[in-house]
Coordinates of C-alpha atoms in Angstrom, one line a residue:
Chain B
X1 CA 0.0 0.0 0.0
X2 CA 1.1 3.5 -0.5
X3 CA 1.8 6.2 1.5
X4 CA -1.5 8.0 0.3
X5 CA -3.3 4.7 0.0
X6 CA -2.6 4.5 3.9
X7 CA -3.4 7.9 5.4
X8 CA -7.1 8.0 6.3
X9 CA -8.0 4.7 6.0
X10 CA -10.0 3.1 9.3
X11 CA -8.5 0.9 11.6
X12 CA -11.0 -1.8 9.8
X13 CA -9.7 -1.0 6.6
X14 CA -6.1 -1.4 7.6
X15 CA -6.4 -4.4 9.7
X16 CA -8.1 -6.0 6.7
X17 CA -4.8 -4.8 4.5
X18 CA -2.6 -6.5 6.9
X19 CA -4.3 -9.9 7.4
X20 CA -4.5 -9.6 3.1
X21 CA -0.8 -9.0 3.6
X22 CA -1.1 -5.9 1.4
X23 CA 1.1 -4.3 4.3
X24 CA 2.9 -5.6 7.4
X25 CA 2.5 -4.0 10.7
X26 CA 6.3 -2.6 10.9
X27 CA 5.8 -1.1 7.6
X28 CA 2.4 1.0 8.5
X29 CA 4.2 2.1 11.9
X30 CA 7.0 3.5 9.7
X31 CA 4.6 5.3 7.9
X32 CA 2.4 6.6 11.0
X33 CA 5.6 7.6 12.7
X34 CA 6.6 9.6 9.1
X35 CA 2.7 11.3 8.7
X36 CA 3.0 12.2 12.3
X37 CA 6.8 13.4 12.6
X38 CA 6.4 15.4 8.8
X39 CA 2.7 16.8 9.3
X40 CA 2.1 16.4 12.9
X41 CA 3.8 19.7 13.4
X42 CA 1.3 21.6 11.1
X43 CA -1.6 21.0 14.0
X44 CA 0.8 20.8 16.9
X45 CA -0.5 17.8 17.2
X46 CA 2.3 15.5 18.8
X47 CA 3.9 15.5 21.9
X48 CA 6.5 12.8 21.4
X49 CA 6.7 10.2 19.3
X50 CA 7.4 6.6 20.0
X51 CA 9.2 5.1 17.4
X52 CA 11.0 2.0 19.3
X53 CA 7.9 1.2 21.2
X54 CA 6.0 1.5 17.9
X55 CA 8.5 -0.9 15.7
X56 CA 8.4 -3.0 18.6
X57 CA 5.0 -3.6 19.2
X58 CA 5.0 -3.8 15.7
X59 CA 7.0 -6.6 14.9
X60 CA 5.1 -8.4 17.9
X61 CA 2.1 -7.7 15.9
X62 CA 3.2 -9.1 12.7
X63 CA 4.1 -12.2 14.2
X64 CA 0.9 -12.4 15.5
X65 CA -0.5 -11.9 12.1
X66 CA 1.5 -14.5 10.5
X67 CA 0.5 -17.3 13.2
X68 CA -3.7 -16.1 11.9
X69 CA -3.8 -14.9 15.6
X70 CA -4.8 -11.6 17.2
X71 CA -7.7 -9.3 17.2
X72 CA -9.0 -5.9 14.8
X73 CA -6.6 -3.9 16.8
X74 CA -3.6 -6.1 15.9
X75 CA -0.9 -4.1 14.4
X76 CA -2.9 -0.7 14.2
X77 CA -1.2 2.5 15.0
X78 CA -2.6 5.0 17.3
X79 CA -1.7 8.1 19.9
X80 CA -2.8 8.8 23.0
X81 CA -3.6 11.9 24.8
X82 CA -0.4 13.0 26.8
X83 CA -2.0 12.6 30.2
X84 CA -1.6 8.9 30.0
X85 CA 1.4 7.0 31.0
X86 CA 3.6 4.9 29.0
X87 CA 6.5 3.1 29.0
X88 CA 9.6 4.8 26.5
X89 CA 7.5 8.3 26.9
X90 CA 7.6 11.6 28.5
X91 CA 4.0 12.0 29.9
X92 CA 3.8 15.8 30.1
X93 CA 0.0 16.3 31.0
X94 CA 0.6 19.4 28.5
X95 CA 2.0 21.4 31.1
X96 CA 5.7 23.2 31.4
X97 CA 6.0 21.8 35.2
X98 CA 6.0 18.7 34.0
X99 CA 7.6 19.0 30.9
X100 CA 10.6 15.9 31.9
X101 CA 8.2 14.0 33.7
X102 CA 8.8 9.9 32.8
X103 CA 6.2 7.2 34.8
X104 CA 7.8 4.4 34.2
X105 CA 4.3 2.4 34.0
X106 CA 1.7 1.7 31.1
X107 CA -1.4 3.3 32.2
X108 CA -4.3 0.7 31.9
X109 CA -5.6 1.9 28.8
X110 CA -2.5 1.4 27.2
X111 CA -1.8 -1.4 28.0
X112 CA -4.9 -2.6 27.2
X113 CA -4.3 -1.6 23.8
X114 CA -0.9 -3.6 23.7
X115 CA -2.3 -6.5 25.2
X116 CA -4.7 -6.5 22.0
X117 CA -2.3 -5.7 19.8
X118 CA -2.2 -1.9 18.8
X119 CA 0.7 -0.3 18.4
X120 CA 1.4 3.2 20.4
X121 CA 3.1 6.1 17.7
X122 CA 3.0 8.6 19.8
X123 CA 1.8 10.8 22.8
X124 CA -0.4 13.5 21.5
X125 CA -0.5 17.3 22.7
X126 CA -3.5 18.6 25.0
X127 CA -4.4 21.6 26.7
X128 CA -1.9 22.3 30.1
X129 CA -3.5 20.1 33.3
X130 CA -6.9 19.1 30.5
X131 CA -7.8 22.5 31.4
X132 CA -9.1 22.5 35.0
X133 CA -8.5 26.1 35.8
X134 CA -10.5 27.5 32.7
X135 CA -7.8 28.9 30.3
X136 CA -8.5 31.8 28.3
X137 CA -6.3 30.8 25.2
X138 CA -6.2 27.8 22.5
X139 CA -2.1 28.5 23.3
X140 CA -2.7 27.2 26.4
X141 CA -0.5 23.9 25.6
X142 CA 3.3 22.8 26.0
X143 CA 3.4 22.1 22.2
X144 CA 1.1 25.3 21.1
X145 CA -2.0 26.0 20.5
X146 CA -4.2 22.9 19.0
X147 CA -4.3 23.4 15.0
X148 CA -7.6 22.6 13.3
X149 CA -6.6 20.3 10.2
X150 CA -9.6 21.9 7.8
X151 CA -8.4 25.6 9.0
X152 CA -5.2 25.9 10.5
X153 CA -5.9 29.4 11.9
X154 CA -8.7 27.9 13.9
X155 CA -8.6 25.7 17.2
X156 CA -8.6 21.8 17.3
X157 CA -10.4 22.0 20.3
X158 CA -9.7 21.0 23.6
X159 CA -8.4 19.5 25.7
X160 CA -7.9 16.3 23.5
X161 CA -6.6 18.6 21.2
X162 CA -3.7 16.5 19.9
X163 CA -6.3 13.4 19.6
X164 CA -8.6 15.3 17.3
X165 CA -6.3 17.0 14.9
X166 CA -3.8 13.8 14.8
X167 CA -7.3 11.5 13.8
X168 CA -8.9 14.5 12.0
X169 CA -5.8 15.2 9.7
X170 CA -5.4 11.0 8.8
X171 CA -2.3 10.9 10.9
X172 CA -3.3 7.9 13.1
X173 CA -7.0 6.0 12.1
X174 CA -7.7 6.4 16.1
X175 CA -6.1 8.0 19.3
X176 CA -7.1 8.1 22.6
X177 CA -8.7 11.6 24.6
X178 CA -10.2 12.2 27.9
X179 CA -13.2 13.7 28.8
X180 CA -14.1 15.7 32.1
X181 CA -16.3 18.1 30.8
X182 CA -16.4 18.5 26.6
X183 CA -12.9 17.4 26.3
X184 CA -14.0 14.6 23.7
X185 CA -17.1 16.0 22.4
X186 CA -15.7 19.3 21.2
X187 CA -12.2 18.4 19.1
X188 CA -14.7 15.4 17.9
X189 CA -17.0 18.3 16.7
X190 CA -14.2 20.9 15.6
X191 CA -11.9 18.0 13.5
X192 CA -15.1 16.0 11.9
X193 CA -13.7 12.5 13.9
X194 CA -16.1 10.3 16.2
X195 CA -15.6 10.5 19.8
X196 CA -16.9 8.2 22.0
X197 CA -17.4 9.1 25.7
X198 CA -17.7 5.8 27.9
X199 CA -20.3 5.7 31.0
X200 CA -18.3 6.8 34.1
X201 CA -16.3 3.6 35.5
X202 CA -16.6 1.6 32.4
X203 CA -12.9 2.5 31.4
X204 CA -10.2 2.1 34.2
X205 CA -8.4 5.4 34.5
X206 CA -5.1 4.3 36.4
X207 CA -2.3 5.9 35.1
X208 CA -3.8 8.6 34.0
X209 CA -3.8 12.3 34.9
X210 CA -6.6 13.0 37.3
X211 CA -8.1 16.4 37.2
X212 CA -11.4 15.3 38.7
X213 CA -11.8 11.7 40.2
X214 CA -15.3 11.7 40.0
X215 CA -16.0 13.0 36.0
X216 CA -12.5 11.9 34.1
X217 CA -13.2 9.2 31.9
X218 CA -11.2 7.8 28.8
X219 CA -12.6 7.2 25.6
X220 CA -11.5 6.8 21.7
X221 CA -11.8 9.2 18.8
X222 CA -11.7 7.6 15.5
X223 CA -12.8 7.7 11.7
X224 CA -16.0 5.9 12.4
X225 CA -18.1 5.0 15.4
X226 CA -17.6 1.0 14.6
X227 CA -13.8 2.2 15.0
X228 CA -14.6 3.5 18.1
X229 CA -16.6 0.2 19.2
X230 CA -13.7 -1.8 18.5
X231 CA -11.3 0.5 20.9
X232 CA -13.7 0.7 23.6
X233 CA -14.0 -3.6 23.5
X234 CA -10.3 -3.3 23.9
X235 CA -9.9 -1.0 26.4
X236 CA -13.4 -1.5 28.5
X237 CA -13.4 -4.0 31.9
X238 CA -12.6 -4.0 35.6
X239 CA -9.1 -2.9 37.0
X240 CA -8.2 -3.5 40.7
X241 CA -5.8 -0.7 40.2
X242 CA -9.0 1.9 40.0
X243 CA -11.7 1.3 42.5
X244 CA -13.9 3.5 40.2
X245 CA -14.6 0.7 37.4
X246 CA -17.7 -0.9 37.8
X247 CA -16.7 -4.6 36.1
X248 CA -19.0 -4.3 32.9
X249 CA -18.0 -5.0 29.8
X250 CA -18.7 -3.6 26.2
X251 CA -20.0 -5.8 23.4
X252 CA -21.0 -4.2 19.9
X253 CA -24.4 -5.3 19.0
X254 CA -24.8 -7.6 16.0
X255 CA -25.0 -5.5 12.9
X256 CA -28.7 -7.6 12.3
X257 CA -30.0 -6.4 15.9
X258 CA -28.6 -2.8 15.0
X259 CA -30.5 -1.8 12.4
X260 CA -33.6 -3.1 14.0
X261 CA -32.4 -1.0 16.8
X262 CA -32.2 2.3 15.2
X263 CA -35.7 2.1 13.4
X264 CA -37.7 1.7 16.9
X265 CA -35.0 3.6 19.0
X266 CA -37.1 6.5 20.5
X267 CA -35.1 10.0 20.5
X268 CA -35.7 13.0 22.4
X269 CA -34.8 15.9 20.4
X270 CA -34.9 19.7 21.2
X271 CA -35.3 22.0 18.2
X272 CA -34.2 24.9 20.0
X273 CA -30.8 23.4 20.2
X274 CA -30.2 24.7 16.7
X275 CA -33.2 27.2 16.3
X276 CA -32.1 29.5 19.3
X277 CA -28.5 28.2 20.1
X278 CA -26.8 27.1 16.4
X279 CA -24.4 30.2 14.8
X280 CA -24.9 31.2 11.3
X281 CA -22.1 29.2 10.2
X282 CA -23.4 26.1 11.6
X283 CA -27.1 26.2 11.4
X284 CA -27.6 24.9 8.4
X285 CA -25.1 21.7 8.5
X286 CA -26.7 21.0 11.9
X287 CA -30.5 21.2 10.3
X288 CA -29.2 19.1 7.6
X289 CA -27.8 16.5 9.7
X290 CA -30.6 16.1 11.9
X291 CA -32.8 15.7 9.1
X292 CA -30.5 12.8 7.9
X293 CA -30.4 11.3 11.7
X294 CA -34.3 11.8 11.4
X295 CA -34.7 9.0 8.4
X296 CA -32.5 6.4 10.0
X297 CA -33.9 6.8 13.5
X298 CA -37.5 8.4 12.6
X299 CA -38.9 8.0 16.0
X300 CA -38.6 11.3 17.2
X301 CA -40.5 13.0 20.5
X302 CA -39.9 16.5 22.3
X303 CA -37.6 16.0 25.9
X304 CA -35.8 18.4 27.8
X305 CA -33.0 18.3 30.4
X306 CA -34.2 19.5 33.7
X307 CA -33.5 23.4 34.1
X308 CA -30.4 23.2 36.6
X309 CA -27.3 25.4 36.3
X310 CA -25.1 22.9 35.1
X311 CA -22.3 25.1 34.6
X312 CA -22.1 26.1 38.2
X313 CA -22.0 23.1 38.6
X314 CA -19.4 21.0 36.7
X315 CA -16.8 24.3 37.4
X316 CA -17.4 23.8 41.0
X317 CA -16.7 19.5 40.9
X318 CA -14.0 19.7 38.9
X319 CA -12.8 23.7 39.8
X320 CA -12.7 22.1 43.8
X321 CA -11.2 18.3 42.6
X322 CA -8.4 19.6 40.3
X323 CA -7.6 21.9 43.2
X324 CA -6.6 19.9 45.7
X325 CA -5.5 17.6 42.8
X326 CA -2.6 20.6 41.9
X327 CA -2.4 22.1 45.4
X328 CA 1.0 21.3 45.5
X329 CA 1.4 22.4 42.4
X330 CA -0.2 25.6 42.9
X331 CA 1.1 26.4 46.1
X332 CA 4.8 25.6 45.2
X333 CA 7.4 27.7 42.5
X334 CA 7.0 25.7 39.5
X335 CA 2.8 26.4 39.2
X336 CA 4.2 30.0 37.7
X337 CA 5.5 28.3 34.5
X338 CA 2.1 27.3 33.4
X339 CA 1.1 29.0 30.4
X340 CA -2.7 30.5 30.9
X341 CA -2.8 33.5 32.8
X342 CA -6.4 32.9 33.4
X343 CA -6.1 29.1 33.8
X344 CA -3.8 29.9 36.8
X345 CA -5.9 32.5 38.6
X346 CA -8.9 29.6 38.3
X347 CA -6.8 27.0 40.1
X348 CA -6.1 29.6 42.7
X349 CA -9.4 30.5 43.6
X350 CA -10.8 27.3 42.8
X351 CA -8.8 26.1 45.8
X352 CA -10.9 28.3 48.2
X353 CA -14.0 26.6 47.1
X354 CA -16.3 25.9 50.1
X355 CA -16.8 22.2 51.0
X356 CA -21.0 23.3 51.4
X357 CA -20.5 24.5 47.4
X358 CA -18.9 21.1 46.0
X359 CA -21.5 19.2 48.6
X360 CA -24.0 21.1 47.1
X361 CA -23.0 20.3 43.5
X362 CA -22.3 16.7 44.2
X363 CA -26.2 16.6 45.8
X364 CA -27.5 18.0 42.7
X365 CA -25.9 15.6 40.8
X366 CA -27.8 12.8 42.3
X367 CA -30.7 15.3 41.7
X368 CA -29.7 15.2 37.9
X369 CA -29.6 11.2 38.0
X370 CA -32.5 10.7 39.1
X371 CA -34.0 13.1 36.4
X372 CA -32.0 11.6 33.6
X373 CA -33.5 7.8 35.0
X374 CA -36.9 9.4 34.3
X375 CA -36.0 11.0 31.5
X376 CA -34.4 7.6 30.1
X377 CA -37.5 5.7 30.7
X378 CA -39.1 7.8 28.3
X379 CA -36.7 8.0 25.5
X380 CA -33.8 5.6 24.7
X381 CA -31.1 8.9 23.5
X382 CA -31.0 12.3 22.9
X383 CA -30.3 13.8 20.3
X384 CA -28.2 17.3 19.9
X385 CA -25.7 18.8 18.5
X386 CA -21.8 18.0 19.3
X387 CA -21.3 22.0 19.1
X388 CA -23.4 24.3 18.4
X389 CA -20.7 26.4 16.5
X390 CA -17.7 25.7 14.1
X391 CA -14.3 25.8 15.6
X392 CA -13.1 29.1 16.8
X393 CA -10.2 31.3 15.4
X394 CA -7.0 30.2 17.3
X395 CA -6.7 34.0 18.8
X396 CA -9.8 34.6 19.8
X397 CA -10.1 34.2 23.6
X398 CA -12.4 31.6 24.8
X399 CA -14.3 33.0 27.6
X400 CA -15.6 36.2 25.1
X401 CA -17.8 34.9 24.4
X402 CA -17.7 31.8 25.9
X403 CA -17.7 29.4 23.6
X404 CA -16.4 26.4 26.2
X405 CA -18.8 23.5 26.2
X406 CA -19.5 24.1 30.1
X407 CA -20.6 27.9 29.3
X408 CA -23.7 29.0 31.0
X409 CA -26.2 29.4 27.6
X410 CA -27.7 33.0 27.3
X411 CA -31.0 33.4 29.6
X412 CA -32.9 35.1 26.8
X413 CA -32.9 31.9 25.2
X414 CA -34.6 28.1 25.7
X415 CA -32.6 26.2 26.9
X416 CA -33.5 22.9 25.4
X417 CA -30.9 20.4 25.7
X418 CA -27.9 22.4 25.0
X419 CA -25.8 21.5 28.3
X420 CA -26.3 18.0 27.2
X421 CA -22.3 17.7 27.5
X422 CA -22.2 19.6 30.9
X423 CA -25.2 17.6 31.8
X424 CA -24.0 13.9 30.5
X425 CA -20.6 14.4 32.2
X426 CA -22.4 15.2 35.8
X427 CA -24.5 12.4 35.5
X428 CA -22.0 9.9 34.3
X429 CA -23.4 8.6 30.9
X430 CA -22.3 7.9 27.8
X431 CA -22.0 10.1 24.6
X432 CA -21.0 9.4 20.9
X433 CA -20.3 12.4 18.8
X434 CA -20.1 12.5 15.0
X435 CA -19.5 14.4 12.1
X436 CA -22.6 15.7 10.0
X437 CA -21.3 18.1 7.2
X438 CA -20.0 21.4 7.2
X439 CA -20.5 24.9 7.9
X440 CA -20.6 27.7 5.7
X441 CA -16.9 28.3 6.6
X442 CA -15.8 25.1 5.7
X443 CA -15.4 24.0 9.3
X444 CA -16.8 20.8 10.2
X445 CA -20.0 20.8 12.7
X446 CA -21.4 17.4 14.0
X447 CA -24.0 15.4 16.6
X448 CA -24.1 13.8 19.8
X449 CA -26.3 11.0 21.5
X450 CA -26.9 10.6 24.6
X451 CA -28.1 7.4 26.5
X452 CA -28.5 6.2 30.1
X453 CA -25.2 4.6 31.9
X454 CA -23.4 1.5 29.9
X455 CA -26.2 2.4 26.4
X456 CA -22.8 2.3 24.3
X457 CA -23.7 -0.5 22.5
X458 CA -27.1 1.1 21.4
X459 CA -24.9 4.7 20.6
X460 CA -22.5 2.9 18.4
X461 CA -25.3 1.2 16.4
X462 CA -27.2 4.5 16.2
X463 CA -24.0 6.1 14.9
X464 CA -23.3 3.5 12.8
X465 CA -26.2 3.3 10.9
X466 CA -25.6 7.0 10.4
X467 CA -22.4 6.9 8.8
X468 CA -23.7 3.6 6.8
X469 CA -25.6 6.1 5.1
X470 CA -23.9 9.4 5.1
X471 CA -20.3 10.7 3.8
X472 CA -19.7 13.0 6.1
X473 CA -17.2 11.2 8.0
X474 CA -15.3 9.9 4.8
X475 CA -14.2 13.6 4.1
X476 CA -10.6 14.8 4.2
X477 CA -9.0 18.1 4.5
X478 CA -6.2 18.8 2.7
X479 CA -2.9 19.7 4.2
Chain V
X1 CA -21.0 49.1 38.3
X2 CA -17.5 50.6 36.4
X3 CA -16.0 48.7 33.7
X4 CA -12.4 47.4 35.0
X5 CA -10.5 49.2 32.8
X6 CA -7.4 46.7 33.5
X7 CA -5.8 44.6 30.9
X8 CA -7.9 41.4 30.2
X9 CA -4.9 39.1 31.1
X10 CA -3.7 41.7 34.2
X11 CA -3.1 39.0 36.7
X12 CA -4.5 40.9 39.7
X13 CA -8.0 41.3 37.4
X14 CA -7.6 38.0 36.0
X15 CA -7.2 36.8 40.6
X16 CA -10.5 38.9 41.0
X17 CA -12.6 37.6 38.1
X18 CA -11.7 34.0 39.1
X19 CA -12.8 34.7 42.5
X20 CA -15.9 36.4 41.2
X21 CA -16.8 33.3 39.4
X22 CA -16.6 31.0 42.2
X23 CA -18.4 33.1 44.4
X24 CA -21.0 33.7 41.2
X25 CA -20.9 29.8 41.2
X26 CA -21.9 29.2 44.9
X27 CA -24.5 31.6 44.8
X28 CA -26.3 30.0 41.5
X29 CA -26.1 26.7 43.9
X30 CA -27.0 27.6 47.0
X31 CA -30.0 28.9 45.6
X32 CA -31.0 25.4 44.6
X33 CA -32.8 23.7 47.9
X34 CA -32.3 20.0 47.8
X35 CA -34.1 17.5 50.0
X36 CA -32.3 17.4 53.5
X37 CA -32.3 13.2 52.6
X38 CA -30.3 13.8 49.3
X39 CA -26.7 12.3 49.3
X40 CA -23.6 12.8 46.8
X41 CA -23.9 10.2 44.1
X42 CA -22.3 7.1 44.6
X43 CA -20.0 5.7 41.2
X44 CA -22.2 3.3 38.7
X45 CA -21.5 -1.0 40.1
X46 CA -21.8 -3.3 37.6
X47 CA -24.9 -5.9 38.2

């Protein structure tokens, strides 16, 4: 296969090319580690590479291959966001404190991902500590701001920004991001790749950065949402080493049971989400996508989050966890070299948080679960959009106006389901986000659904069917 | 109230605008009663 023939391609696609022998795994590392060491730069996409790991794991991998063993995964390049450990690797959490900082350890995830044959190209760049302190900059990074790979003077998005630019611009078919509040969802929606945020506890988080134990999760972003299924099988399951994982399993449905699925799946939608929240850019590309969605998945009925102020309240969980997370941090010499002016005057007051406040948010939170049980007896998803708006320009600050996914919408408008991200994070379910066309600047907008905890099986097949019969997420930007 | 006329990224505004938020924050939530028998939510256990 050539060079050209490779970039882009699904992990599906090139684990088919590799049992067909078309390819051997050593030979599609060389050529990840070349796309991501020649264009990686363009996006600042990459932390470090990993090129012994990679041709290591690699050569495992073809052997594998040879004997007919091993799973999809087998010899498939990826990256993972750079607040997960691994062996070979700086892990830098994004953040000039930290920037020599070697765990000597695989994080579960990734070795997970070993165990079922993927091979790790590199670490990819994020936003300094995922963010935690709200920063006012996209350049709020150890390796830059996040580049968008359709518009390179817009943002990737954050904080997997690395994840979505690396997957978005065809330089690894999957990578691995985090999600605390919108960290998936929104460089999923800004590159045009498929997120997939995992229930809370479904996905053992040791060896990763923790910026708030009790909404962190780890998830994949890939070229399709069965790409997506396939990491999560992987990287899904109980780990001693995290009391936080609740034991279950995921298991794709059967492509048969799927499309039955998505005809009778009954999905609360919100028009308001696009009517009174959408930007001009995006409005039409959202419309159009939930009008496609709407023919796969026709059963369509009117629900509504519960009123609550979400955005209070996810800043005050993870404002008070990532805190006392960084006190040390923040309270010692080294918290000056971080890179956000405003990210650092958040962790500072975030540490004088009241314990009443964060009780008060965690309460509501049950509050919000018991809605969302209601709610989910109702309707099987919901339906919204992954952002309302296209990805921003890489100067323009992000709190004027605030454009973060946790932002407080407008009161003069409904507010429908539009902190479905805030909202799902708090209450610990799952989300899938996908591409559904473009903007009228060119910018790629997309969906997310939304089910009730461990549904993923139900959001891949929705997704699926989707992309069965779309293009959108088949579409590549050019360098 | 007076505009702040400081720089956007002054640190000493940037200190009292984080503060403000927090405080802003606790005041959105304590306005939200919640039944005295409501507890912090416990993680999802597998069946």
């Amino acid at each position: 296969m050539s060079f050209a023939e490779i970039r882009f391609c699904t992990a599906a696609e090139l684990a088919a090319a590799l049992r067909k022998r078309r390819i051997s795994a050593v030979e599609l590392a060389r050529a990840s580690l070349d796309l991501l060491g020649k264009i990686g730069p363009r996006y600042n996409a990459v932390a470090a590479l990993t090129p012994e790991r990679a041709l290591d794991e690699a050569k495992r991998a073809d052997t594998a291959i040879a004997k007919k063993q091993g799973g999809p995964l087998t010899g498939i390049p990826y990256g993972a966001k750079d607040l997960l450990a691994a062996r070979g690797a700086p892990t830098t959490w994004g953040a000039p404190p930290y920037r020599d900082q070697i765990i000597g350890e695989d994080a579960t995830v990734i070795a997970k991902l070993k165990k079922g044959g993927a091979v790790l190209a590199a670490k990819l760049a994020m936003v300094e500590l995922a963010g935690g302190g709200g920063y006012r900059y996209p350049s709020a990074s150890l390796q830059g701001a996040g580049r968008n790979p359709w518009n390179v003077e817009h943002w990737s998005g954050g904080s997997s920004s690395g994840s979505g630019s690396a997957v978005g611009a065809g330089l690894v078919p999957f990578a691995i991001g985090s999600e605390t509040s919108g960290s998936i969802g929104t460089p999923s929606a800004y590159c045009g790749v498929t997120g997939l945020r995992p229930t809370y506890g479904l996905v053992s988080r040791k060896g990763a950065m923790a910026l708030s134990w009790t909404l962190d999760k780890l998830g994949p972003m890939a070229r399709t949402a069965d790409d997506c299924a396939a990491v999560l099988e992987a990287i899904a399951g109980a780990d001693v080493a995290d009391r936080t994982t609740s034991g279950k399993r995921f298991k794709p449905m059967a492509a048969r049971s799927a499309a039955a699925v998505a005809k009778r799946a009954r999905i609360a939608f919100a028009d308001e989400d696009i009517a009174d929240h959408a930007s001009e850019e995006a409005k039409q590309a959202l419309e159009k996508g939930i009008a496609e969605f709407r023919r796969i998945a026709p059963n369509f009925v009117r629900a509504t989050l519960p009123v609550m102020p979400y955005g209070p309240m996810v800043q005050t969980v993870y404002g008070s966890e990532g805190a006392e997370i960084f006190a040390e941090l923040i309270e010692g010499k080294r918290f000056e070299q971080l890179i956000d002016a405003r990210q650092k005057a958040g962790l500072r007051a975030a540490l004088e948080t009241k314990a009443r406040d964060y009780l008060h948010a965690m309460r509501l939170r049950t509050r919000l679960q018991d809605a969302l049980d209601s709610m989910f007896r109702d309707v099987d998803v919901i339906l919204s959009v992954g952002r309302a708006i296209t990805a921003t320009p890489i100067t323009q600050p992000l709190d004027n106006p605030p454009t973060t996914a946790s932002a407080t919408p407008a009161p003069n408008r409904r507010p429908g389901n539009i902190g479905l991200i805030a909202a799902g994070n708090l209450a610990g379910v799952p989300a899938i986000f996908f591409p559904c066309g473009f903007g009228t600047d060119g910018l790629p907008v997309g969906l997310q659904l939304v089910g009730p905890p461990f549904s993923e099986p139900l959001l891949v097949a929705l997704a699926s069917a989707y992309q069965r019969e779309t293009d959108h997420h088949t579409k590549r930007p050019r360098d | 109230m007076a505009e702040d006329e400081r720089n956007i990224d002054d640190p000493a505004r940037l200190a009292d605008e984080a503060r403000e938020i927090v405080q802003k924050a606790a005041t959105e939530l304590r306005a939200l009663r919640i039944p005295i028998e409501t507890e912090p939510p416990t993680t999802f256990k597998a069946d």
